Coordinates of C-alpha atoms and ligand atoms in Angstrom, one line a residue:
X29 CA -51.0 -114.8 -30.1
X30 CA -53.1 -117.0 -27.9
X31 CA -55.1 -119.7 -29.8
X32 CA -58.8 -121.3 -29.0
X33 CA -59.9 -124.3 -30.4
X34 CA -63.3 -124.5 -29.5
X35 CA -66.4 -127.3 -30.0
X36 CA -64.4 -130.5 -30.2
X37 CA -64.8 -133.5 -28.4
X38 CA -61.3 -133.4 -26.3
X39 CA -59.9 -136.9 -25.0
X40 CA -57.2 -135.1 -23.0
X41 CA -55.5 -138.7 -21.3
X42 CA -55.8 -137.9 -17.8
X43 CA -59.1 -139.9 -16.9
X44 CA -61.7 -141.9 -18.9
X45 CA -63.4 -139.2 -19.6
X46 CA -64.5 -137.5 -23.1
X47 CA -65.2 -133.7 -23.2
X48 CA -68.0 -133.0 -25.3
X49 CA -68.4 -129.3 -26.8
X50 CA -64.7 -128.0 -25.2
X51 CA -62.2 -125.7 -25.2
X52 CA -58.9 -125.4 -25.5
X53 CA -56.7 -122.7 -25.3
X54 CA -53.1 -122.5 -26.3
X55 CA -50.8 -119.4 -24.7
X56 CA -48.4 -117.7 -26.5
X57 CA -45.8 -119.5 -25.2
X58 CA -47.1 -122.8 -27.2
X59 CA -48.5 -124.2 -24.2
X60 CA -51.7 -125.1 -23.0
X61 CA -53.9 -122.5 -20.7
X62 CA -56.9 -123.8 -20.2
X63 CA -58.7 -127.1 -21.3
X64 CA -62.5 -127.6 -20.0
X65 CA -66.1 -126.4 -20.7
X66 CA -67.8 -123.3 -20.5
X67 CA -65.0 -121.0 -21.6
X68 CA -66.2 -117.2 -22.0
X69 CA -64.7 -116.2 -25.7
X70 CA -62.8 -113.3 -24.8
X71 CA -62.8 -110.4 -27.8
X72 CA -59.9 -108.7 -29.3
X73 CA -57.5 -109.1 -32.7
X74 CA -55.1 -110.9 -31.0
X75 CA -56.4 -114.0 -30.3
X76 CA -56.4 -116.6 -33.1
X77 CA -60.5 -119.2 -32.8
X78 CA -60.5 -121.9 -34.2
X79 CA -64.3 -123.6 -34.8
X80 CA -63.7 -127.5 -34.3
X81 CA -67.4 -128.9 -34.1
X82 CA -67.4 -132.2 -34.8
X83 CA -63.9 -133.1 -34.6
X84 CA -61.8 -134.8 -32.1
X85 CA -58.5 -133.6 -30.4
X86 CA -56.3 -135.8 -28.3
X87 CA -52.8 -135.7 -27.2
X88 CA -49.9 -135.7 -29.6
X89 CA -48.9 -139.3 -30.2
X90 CA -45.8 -141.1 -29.0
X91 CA -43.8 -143.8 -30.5
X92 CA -41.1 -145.3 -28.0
X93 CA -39.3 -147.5 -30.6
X94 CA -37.9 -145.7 -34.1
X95 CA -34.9 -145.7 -36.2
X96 CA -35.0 -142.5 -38.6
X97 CA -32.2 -143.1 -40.7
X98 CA -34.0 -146.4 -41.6
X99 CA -36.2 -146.1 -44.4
X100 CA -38.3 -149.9 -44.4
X101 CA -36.0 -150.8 -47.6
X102 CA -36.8 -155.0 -47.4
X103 CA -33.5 -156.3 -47.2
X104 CA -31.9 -154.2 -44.2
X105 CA -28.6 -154.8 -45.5
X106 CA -29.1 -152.5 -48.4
X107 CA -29.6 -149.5 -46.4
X108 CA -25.7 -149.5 -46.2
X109 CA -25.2 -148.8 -49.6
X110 CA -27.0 -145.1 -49.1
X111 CA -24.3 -143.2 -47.9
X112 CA -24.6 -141.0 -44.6
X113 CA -25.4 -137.2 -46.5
X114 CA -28.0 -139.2 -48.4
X115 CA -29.7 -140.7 -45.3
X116 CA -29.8 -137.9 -43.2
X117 CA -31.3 -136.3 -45.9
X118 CA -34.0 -139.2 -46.2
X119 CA -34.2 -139.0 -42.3
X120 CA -35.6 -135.5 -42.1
X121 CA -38.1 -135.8 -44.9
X122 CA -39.4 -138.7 -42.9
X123 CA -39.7 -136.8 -39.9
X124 CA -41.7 -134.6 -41.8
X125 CA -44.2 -137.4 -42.5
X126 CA -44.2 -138.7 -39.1
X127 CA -45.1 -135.4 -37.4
X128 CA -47.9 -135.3 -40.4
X129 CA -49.1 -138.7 -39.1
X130 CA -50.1 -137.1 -35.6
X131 CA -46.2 -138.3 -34.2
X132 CA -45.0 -134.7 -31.8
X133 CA -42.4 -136.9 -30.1
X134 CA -40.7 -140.4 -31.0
X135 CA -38.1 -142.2 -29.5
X136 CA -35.0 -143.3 -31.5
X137 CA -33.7 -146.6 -30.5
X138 CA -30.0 -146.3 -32.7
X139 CA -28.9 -144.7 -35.5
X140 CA -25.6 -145.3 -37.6
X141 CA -23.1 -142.9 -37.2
X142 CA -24.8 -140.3 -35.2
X143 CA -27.1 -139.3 -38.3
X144 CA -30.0 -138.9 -35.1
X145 CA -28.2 -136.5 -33.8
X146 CA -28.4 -134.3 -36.5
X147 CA -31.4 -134.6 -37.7
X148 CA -32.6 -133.7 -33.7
X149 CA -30.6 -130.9 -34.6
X150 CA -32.5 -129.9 -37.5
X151 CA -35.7 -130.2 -36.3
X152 CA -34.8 -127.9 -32.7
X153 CA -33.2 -125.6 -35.1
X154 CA -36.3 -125.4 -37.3
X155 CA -35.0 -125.9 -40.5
X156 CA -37.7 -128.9 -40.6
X157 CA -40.4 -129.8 -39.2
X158 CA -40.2 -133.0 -37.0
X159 CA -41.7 -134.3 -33.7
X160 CA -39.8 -134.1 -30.8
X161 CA -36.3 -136.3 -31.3
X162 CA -35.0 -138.1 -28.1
X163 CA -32.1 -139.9 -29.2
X164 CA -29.3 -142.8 -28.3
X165 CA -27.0 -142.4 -31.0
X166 CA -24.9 -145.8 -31.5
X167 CA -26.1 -149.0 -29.8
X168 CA -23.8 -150.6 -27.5
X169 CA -23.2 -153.9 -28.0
X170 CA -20.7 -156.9 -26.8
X171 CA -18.7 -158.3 -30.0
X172 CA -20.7 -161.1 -31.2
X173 CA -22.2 -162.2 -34.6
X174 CA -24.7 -159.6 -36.8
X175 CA -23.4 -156.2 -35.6
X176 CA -21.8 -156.1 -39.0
X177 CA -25.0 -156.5 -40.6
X178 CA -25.9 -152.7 -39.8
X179 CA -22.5 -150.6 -40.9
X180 CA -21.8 -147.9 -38.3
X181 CA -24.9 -149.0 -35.9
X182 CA -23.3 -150.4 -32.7
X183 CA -20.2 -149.2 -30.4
X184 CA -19.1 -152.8 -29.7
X185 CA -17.3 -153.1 -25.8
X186 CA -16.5 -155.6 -24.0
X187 CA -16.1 -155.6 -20.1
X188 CA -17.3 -152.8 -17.5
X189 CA -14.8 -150.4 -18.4
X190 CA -15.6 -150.4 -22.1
X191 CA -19.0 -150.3 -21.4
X192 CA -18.6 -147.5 -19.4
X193 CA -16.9 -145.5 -21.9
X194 CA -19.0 -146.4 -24.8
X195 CA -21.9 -144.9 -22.9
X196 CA -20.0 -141.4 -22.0
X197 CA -19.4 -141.1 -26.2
X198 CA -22.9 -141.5 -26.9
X199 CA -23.5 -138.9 -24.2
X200 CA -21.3 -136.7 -25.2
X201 CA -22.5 -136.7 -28.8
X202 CA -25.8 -135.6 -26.7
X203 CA -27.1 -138.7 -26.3
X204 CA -31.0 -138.5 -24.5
X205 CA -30.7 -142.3 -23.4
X206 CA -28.6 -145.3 -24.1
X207 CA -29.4 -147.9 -26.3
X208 CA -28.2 -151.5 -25.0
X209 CA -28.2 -155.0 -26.5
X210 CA -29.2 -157.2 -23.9
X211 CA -29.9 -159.8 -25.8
X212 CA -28.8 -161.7 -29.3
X213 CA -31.6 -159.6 -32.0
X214 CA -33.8 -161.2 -35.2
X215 CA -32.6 -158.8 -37.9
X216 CA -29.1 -159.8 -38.3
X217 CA -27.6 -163.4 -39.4
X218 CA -26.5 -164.9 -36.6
X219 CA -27.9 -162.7 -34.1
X220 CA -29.5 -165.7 -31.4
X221 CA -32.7 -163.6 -30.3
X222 CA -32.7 -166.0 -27.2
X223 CA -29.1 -165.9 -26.0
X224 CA -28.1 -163.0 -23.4
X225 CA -25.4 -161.2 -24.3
X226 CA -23.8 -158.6 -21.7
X227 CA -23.4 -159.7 -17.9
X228 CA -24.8 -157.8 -15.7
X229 CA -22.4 -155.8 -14.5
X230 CA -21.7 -154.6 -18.0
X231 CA -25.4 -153.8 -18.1
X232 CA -24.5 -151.9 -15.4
X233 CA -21.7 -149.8 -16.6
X234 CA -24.3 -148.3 -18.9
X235 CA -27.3 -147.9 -16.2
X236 CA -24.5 -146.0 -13.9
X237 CA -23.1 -143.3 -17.2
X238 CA -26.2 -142.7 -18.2
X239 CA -27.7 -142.2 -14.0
X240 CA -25.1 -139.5 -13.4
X241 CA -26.9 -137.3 -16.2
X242 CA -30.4 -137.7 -14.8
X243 CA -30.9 -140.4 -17.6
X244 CA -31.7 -144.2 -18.4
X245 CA -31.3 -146.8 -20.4
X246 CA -33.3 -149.0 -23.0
X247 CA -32.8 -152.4 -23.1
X248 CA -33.5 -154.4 -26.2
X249 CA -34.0 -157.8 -25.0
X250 CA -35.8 -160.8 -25.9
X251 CA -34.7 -163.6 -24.0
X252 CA -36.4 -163.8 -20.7
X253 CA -32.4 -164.2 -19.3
X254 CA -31.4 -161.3 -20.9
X255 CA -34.7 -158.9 -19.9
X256 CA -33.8 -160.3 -16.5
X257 CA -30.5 -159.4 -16.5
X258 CA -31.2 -156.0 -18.1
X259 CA -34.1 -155.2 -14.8
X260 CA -31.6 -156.4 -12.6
X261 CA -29.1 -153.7 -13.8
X262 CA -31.6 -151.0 -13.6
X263 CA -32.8 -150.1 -17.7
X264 CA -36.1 -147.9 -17.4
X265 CA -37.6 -150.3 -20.7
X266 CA -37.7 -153.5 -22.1
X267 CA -37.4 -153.2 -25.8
X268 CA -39.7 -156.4 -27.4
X269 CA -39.4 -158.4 -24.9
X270 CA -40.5 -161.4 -27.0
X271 CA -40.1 -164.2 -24.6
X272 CA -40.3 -162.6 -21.2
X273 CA -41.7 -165.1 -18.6
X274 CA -43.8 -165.2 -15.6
X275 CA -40.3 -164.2 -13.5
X276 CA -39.4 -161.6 -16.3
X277 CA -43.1 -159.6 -15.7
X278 CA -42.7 -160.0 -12.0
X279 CA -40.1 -157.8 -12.4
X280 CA -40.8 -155.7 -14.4
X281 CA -43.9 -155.2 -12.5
X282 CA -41.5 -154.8 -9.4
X283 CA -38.8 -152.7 -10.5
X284 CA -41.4 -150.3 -12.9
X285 CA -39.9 -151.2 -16.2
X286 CA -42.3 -150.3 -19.2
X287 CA -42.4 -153.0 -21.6
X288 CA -42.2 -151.4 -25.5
X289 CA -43.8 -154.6 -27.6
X290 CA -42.9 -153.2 -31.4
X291 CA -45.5 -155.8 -33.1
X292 CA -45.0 -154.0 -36.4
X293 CA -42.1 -155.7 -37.1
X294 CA -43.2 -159.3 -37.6
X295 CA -46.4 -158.0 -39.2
X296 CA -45.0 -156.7 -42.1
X297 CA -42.0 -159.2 -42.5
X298 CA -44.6 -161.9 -42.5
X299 CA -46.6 -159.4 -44.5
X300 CA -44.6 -159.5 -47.3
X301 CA -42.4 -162.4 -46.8
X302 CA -39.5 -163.9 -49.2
X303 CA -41.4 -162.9 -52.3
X304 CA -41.2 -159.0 -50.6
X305 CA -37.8 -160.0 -50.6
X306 CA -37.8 -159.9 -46.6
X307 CA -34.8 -162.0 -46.2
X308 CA -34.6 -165.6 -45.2
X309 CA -32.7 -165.4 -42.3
X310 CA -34.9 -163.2 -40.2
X311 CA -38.4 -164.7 -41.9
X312 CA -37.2 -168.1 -40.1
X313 CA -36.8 -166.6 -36.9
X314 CA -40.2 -165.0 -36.8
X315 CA -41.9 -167.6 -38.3
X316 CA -40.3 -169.3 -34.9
X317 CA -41.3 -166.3 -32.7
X318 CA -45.2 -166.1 -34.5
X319 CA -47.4 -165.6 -31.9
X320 CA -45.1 -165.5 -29.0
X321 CA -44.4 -161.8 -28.5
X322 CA -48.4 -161.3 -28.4
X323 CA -48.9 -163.9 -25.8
X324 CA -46.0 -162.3 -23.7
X325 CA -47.5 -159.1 -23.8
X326 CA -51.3 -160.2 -22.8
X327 CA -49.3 -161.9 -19.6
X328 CA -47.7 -158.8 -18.9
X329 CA -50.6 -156.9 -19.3
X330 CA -52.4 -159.1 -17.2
X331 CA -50.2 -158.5 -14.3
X332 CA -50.9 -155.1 -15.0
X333 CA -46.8 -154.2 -16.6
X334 CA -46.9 -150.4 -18.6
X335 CA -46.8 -150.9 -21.8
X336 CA -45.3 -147.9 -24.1
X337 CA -46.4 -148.2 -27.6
X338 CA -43.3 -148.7 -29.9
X339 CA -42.8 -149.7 -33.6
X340 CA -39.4 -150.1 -35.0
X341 CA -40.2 -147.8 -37.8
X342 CA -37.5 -148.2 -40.5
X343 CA -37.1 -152.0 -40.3
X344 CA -38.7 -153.5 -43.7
X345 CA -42.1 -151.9 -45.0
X346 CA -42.3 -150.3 -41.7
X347 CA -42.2 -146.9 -43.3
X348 CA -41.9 -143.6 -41.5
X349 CA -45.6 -141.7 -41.0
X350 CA -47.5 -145.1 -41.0
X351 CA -46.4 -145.3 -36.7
X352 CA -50.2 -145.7 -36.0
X353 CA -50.5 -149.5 -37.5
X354 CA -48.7 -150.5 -33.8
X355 CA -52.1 -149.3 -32.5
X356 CA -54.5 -150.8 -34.9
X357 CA -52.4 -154.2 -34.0
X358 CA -52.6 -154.0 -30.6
X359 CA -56.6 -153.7 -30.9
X360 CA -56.9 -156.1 -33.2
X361 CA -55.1 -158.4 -31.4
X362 CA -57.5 -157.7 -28.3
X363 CA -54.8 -156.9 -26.3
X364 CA -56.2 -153.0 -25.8
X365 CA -59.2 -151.2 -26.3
X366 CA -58.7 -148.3 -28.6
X367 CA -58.4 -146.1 -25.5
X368 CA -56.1 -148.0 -24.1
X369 CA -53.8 -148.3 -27.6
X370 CA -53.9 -144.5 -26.9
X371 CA -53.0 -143.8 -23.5
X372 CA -50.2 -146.6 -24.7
X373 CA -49.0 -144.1 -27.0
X374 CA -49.5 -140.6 -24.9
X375 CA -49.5 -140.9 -21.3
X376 CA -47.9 -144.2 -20.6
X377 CA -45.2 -143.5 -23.5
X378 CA -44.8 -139.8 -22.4
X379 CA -43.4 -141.5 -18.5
X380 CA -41.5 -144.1 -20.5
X381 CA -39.9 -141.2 -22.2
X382 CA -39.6 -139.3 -19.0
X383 CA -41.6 -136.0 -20.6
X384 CA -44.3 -136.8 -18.5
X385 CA -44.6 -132.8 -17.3
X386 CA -44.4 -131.6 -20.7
X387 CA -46.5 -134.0 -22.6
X388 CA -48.5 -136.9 -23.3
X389 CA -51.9 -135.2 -21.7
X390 CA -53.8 -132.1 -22.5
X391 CA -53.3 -130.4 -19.1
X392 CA -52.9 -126.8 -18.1
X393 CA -48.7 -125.7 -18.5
X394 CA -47.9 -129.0 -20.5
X395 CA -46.5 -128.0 -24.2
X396 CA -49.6 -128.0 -26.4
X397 CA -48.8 -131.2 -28.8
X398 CA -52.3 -132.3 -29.8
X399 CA -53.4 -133.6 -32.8
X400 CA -57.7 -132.5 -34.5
X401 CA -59.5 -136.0 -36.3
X402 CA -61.9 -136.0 -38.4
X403 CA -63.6 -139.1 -36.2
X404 CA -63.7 -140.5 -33.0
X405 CA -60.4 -143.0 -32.5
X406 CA -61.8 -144.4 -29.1
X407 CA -64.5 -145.6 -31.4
X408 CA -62.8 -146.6 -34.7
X409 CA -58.8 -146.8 -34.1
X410 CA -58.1 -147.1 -37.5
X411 CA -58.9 -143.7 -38.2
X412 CA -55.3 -142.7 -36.9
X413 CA -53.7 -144.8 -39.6
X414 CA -55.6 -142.4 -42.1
X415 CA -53.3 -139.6 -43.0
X416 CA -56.1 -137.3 -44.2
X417 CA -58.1 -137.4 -41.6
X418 CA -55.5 -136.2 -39.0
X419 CA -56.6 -132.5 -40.1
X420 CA -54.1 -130.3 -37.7
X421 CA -51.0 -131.3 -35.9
X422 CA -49.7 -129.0 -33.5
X423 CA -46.7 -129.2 -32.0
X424 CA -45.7 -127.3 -28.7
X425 CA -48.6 -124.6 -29.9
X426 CA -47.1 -124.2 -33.0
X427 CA -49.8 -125.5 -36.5
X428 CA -47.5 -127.6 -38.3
X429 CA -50.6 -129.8 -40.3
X430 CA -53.3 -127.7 -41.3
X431 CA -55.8 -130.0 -43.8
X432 CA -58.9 -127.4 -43.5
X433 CA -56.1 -124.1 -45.1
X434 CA -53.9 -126.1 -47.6
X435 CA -52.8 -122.6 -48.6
X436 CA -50.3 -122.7 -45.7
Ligands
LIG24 ZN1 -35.2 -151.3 -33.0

């Protein structure tokens, strides 16, 4: 049955502007019909109004950067103690909060032993309710110190040929996009965030597997050798991106590469520290790194770089369902206006993805992911990080967060 959500404000992504007093009308099909003023109610039983004066609908949010079988536990190492059965398990209820948090679509940069892929599974199958899973399965990654930190996480190769191969398994485990390490990482002991770590050409292997399929690859780099290296072979995003430099952003800029910052990650571990039980190894390199990422980001945004909101969700106290504190940073930070922290996380993150014709903006014969708030978020960003105040969540047309009929 059709539905009609009529008398919001509607921020639908597409321009600066805000519709006062519209309407919004969701087919059958889950996708939206109509989104404008001055719609004449039609009558009849089948069609489903919903009253939203006051309130304020935008697109369903996106965040580029996750790991679901993650759950923020403070020393990393301990999430391989929980065995797979038990973290899949974990990993769907915590889709469920994510989608609660206004989240129709994330990104998952890696997963141990294809748990992702599963869960994805789950959630297309309906047996939960999730956002929209695109996935990478393992990370691929050259043999070098740390990948034994995370049990199951990376396909280690070495040379084009490997490379090559380790990028047809993850597709063939249904792999949306391959995950690279381009670069030497700050959660692992060992791991030298600075030092590149494939050559290009093994870059390369990667960029070509996943091309044949219509698909891309996501770098995560820090090193401004590494994020070179990793444009120069053809990734669609920079993950971090922590000490890009003037040449770096030049090419991004060039060759289109979104640049996915992730500032949630230090925030917390310097949050909560050694005494949070953070461990010491990766509090030294961010206490290193303080500052850095945020001034690489403002020059990249300066040269006018796309910037895909990402948080890492999963790394420590960077819980599942709390996705929105990337936004409030980014403000904060002055980095974004509020309506820019959002097109970072709808729009611009929808291209990064590559759903740009099916989401991201509230436009006619796009799937209808939007989410209703109780206030204004181009006024008060903050508001998205409030879990009750994210009334209704719906997710290709379909209600999956309803605050205002708890008796669903
Ligand atoms: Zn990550």
């Amino acid at each position: 049955m059709p539905t009609i959500l009529k008398g919001a404000k509607i921020f639908a992504g597409t321009d600066q502007e805000v519709l006062e007093d519209g309407f919004l009308i969701i087919d059958k099909g889950g996708r939206i019909d109509y989104v404008g003023p001055n719609y004449d109610l039609p009558s009849g039983d089948d069609i489903k109004i919903i009253d939203l004066k006051g309130k304020f609908i935008l697109p369903g949010l996106i965040d580029c950067h996750i790991h679901l079988d993650l759950h923020g536990i403070p020393n990393t190492y301990e999430e391989n103690l929980v065995e797979d059965k038990l973290r899949t398990i974990r990993a769907a209820r915590e889709m469920e909060e994510t989608i609660q948090a206004g989240f129709t679509t994330v990104r998952n940069a890696g997963s141990v032993n294809h748990i992702d892929i599963s869960v994805r599974q789950g959630v297309e199958n309906g047996w939960i309710n999730g956002p929209r899973i695109l996935t990478s399965g393992r990370i691929l990654s050259i043999t070098c110190s740390g990948t034994e930190y995370f049990n199951g996480m990376y396909r280690i190769a070495d040379g084009y040929a490997e490379f090559k191969k380790a990028a047809r398994e993850q597709l063939r485990e249904g792999a949306d996009f391959i995950k690279i390490m381009a670069t030497g990482a700050f959660m692992n002991p060992g791991g030298i965030p600075g030092a590149e770590q494939p050559d290009i050409k093994e870059l390369q292997a990667a960029v070509e597997e996943a091309s044949k399929l219509g698909k891309y690859v996501a770098a995560h780099a820090h090193g401004a050798q590494g994020i070179k290296n990793a444009i120069l072979a053809g990734v669609r995003t920079i993950e971090h991106g922590t000490f890009a430099d003037e040449e770096a952003i030049a090419m991004m800029l060039e060759k289109d590469v979104f640049l996915v910052p992730t500032f949630a990650v230090d925030y917390y571990w310097l949050k909560y520290g050694i005494k949070g039980g953070v461990p010491k190894h990766m509090l030294e390199k961010a206490e290193e790194a303080k500052g850095i990422s945020i001034n690489s980001t403002r020059m990249a945004l300066k040269a006018g770089v796309k910037i895909a909101m990402g948080t890492d969700a999963g790394t420590p106290y960077n819980y599942h369902g709390g996705n929105a504190i990337e936004l409030l940073i980014m403000v904060k930070e002055g980095l974004l206006t509020p309506q820019e922290a959002i097109l970072s996380a709808t729009s611009t993150a929808a291209k990064a993805c590559g759903l740009e014709t099916e989401t991201g903006t509230l436009e006619k014969g796009k799937w209808a992911d939007l989410l209703v708030v109780e206030e204004n978020p181009l006024e008060d960003i903050s508001v998205l990080t409030c879990k009750d105040k994210i009334l209704k969540v719906f997710k290709e047309g379909r209600l999956i967060k309803d605050l205002d009929s708890p008796s669903k």
